[in-house]
Short mmCIF file of C-alpha atoms in Angstrom, two decimals:
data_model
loop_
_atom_site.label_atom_id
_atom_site.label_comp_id
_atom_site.label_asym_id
_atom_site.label_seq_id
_atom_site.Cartn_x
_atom_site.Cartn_y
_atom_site.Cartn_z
CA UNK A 300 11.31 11.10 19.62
CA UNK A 301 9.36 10.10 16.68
CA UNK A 302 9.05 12.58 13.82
CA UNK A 303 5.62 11.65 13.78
CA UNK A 304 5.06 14.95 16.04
CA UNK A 305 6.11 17.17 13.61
CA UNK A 306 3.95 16.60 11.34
CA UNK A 307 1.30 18.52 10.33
CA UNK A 308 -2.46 16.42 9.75
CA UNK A 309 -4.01 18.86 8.71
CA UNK A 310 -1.55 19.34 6.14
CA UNK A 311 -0.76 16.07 3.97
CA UNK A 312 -0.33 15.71 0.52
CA UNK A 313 -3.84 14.29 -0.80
CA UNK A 314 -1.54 12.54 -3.30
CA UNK A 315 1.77 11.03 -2.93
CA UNK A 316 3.77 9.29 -5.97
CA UNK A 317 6.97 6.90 -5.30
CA UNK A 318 9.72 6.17 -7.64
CA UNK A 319 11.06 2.98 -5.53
CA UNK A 320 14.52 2.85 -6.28
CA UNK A 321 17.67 1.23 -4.76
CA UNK A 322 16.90 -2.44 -4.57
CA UNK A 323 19.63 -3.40 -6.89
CA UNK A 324 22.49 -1.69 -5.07
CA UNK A 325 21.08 -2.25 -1.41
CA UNK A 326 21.61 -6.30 -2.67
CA UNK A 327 24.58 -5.49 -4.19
CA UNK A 328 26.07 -3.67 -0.64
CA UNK A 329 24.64 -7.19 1.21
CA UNK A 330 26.75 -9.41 -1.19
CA UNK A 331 23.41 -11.17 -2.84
CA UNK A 332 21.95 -10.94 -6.24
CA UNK A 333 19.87 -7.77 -6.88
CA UNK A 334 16.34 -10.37 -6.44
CA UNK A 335 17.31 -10.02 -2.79
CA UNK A 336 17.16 -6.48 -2.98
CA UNK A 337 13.57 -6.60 -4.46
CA UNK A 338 12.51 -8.64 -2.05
CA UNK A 339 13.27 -6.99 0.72
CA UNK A 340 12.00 -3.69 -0.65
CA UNK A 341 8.53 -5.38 -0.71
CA UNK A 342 8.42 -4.44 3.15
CA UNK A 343 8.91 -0.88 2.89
CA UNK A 344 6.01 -1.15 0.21
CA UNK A 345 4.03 -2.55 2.98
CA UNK A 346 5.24 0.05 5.93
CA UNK A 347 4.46 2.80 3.50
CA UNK A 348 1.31 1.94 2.53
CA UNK A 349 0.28 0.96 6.26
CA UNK A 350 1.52 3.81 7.23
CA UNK A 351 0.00 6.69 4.29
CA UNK A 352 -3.53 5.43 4.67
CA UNK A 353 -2.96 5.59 8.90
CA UNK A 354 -2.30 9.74 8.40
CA UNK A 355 -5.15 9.82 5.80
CA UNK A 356 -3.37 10.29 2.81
CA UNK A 357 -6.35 9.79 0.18
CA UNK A 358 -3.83 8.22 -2.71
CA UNK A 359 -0.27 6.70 -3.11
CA UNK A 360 1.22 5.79 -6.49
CA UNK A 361 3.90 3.35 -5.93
CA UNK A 362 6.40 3.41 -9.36
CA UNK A 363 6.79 -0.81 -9.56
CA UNK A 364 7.85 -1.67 -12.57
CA UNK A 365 8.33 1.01 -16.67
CA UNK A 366 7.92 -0.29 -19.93
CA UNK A 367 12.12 -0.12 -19.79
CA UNK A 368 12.08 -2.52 -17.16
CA UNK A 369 11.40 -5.30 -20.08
CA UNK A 370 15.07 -4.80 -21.39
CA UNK A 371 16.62 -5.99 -17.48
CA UNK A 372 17.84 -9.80 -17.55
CA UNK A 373 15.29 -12.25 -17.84
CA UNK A 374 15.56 -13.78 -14.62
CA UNK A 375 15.00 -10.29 -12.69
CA UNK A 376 12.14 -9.44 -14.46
CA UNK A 377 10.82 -13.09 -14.18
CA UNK A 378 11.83 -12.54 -10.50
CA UNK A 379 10.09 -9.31 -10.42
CA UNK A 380 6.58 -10.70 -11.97
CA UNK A 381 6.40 -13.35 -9.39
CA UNK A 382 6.95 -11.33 -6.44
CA UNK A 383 4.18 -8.93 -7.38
CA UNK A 384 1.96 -12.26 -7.35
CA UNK A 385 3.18 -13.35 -4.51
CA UNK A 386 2.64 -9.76 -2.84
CA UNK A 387 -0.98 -9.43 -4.12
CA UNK A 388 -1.92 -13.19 -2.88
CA UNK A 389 -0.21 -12.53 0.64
CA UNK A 390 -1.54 -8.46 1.30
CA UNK A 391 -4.74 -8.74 -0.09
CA UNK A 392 -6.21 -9.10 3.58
CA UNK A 393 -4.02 -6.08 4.92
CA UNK A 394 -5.86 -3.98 1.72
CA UNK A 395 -9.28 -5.18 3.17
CA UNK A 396 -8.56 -4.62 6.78
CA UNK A 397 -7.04 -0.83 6.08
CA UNK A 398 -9.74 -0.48 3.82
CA UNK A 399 -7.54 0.23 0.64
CA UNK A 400 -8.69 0.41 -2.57
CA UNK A 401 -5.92 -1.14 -5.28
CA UNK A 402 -5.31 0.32 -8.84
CA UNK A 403 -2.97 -0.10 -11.59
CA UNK A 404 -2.19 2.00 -14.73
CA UNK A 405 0.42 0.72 -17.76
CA UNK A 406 0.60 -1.33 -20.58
CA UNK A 407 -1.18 -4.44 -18.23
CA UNK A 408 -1.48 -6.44 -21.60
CA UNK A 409 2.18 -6.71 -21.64
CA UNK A 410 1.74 -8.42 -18.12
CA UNK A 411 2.20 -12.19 -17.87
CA UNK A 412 -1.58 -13.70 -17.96
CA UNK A 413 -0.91 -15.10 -14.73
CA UNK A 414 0.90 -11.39 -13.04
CA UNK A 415 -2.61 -9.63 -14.75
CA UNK A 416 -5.20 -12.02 -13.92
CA UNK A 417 -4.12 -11.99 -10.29
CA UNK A 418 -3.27 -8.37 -10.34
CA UNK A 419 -7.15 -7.50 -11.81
CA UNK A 420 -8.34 -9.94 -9.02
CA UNK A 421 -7.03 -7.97 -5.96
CA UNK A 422 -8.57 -4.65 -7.91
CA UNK A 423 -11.98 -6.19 -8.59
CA UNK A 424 -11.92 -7.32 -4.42
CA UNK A 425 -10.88 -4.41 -3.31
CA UNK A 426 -13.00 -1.98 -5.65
CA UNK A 427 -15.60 -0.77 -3.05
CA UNK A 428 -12.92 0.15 -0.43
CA UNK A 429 -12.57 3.86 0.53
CA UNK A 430 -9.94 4.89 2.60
CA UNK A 431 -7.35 5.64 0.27
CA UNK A 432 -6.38 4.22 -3.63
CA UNK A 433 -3.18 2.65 -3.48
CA UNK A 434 -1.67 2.82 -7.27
CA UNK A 435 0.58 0.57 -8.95
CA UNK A 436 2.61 2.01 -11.92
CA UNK A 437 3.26 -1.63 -14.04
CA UNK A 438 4.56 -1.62 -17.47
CA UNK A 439 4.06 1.94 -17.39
CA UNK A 440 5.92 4.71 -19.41
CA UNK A 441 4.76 8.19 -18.76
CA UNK A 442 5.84 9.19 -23.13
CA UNK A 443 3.88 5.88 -24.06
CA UNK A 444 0.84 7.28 -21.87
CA UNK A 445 0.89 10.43 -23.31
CA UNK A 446 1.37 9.13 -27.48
CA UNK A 447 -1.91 7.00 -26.33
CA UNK A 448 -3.69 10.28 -25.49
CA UNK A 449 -2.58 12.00 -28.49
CA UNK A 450 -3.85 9.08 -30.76
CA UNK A 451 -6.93 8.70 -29.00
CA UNK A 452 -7.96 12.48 -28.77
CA UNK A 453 -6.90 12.27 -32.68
CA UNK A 454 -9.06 9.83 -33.41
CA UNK A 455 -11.69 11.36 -31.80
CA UNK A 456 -11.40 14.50 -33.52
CA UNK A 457 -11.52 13.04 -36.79
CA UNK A 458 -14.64 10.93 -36.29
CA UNK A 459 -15.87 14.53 -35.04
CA UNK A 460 -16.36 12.97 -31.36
CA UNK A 461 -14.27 15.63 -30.20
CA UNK A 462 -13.61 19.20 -31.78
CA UNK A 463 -10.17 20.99 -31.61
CA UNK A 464 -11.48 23.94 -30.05
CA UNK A 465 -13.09 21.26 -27.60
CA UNK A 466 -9.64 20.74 -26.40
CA UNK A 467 -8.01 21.56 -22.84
CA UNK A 468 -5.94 20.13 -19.45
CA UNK A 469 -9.43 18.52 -18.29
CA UNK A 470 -10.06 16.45 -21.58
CA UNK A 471 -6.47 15.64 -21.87
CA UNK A 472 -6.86 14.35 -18.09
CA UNK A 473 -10.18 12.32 -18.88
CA UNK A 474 -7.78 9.85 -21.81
CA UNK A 475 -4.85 9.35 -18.97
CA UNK A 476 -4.47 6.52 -17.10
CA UNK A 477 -4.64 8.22 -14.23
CA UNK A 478 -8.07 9.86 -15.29
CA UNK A 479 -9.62 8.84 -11.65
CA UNK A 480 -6.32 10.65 -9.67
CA UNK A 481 -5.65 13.70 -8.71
CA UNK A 482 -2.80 15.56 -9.79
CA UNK A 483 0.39 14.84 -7.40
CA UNK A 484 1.56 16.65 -4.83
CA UNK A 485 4.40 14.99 -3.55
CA UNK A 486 7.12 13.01 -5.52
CA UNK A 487 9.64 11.04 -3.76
CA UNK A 488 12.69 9.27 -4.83
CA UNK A 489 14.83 7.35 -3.16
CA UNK A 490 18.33 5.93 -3.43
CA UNK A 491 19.90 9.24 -4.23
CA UNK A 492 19.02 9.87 -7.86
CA UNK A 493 17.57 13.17 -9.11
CA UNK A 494 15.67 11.91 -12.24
CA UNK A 495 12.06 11.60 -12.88
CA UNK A 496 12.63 8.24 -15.21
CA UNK A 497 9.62 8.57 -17.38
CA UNK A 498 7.35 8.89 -14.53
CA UNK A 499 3.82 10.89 -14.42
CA UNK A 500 4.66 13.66 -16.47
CA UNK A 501 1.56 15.22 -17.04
CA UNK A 502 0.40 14.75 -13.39
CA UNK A 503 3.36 15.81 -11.84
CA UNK A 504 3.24 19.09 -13.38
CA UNK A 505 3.04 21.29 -9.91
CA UNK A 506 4.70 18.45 -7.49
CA UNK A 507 6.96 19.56 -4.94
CA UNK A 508 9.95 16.84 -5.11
CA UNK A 509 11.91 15.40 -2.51
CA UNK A 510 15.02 13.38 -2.92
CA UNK A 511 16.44 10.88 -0.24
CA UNK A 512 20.12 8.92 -0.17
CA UNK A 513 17.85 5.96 1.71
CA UNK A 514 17.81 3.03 -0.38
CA UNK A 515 14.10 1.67 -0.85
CA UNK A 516 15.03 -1.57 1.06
CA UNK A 517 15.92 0.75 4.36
CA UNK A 518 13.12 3.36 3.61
CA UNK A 519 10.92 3.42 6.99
CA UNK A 520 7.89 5.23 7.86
CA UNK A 521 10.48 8.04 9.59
CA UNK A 522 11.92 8.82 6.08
CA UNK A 523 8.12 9.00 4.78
CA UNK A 524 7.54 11.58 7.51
CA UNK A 525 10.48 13.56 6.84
CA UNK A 526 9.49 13.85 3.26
CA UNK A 527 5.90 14.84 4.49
CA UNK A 528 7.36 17.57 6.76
CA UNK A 529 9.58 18.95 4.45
CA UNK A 530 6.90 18.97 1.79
CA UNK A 531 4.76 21.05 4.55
CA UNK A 532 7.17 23.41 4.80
CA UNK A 533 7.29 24.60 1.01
CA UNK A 534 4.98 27.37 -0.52
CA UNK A 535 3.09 25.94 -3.26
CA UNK A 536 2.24 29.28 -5.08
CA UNK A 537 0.99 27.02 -8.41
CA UNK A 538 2.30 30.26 -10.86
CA UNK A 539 1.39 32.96 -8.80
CA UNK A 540 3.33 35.17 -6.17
CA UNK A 541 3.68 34.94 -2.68
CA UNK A 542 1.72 38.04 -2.19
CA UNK A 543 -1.32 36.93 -3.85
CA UNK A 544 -1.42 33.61 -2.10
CA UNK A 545 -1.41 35.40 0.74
CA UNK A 546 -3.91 37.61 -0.23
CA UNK A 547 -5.91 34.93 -1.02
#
């Protein structure tokens, strides 16, 4: 019996955020070089998107590639770059058909011109879709995002744009990347690690967390729904007590 019956639709995380990891060993367990091993974890990128925009989940932010990702060996990250090309070019009708709506957030300058030029393609194609925003975290380092913000609300305040008092979580929120997200409710991680890696600090601040053994090559849509489930049956009291969310 599927898992799929357990779960709970009227109860889904509105915003899910994946740190993918695992290729490396999964390839290293097979015998082949760790490319394999990103490779192959391109179709559980697939089966999880397919399958969070099938339960309605409104937004999934998939952790692809940090700004410490540079330092790997040359030939995975040139390995790396060309498989997200190759992944845009080949899903871009699956985004249209599930009506998916593709985003990125990161340093994109540090992209290769031809990784960004096709990755800002597939977002200006896909920009009118509604269904749900599918994320990509490239060349992104939550401590980088946040220095930005501090610089930028700096700057602001000293050209008197901005005024100290002026201030709070919703300003900070507007000079994010993720200024068109929600917040997240649901962080998973696969492969057995119980790290956060520089990943959505900010947004993550009131994220229930789920960790998995799976390695991202093997994840399936019945892991995803046992994350779901198990994320369904926490309290999210957000600071308060259980009495006075049950109050409320």
């Amino acid at each position: 019996m599927s898992l799929f019956e357990n779960l709970n639709l009227d109860n889904l995380p509105q915003h899910i955020a994946i740190i993918m990891d695992g290729n490396g060993r999964w390839a290293k367990k097979q015998g082949m070089l760790r490319t394999f091993g990103h490779e192959r974890g391109t179709k559980s990128v697939k089966t999880t998107v397919e399958t969070c925009a099938r339960l309605g989940v409104g937004y999934l932010t998939l952790y692809a590639f940090s700004t410490e990702n540079w330092n790997r060996p040359k030939l995975e990250v040139e390995t790396l770059m060309k498989l997200l090309v190759k992944s845009l070019k080949s899903e871009l009708k699956s985004l249209q058909k599930n009506n998916i709506r593709l985003n990125a957030i990161g340093n994109l300058e540090l992209l290769p011109k031809t990784t960004r030029n096709e990755l800002l393609d597939v977002i200006d194609k896909t920009k009118d879709n509604t269904k749900m925003t599918l994320t990509l975290a490239i060349s992104y380092g939550s401590r980088e995002e946040l220095l930005n913000v501090v610089k930028t609300i700096s700057d602001k305040v000293k050209n008197n744009i901005i005024s100290i008092e002026a201030i709070d979580d919703s300003i900070i929120n507007q000079h994010l990347y993720t200024h068109n997200l929600p917040d997240v409710d649901l962080v998973i991680r696969t492969s057995g690690e119980h790290r956060i890696s520089n990943f959505l600090l900010w947004q993550i601040a009131y994220a229930e967390f789920y960790f998995t053994d799976v390695l991202w090559p093997d994840f399936t849509d019945e892991h995803l729904y046992e994350a779901i489930i198990s994320y369904q049956k926490r309290e999210r009291r957000f600071g308060k007590t259980s009495e006075q969310i049950h109050i409320s």
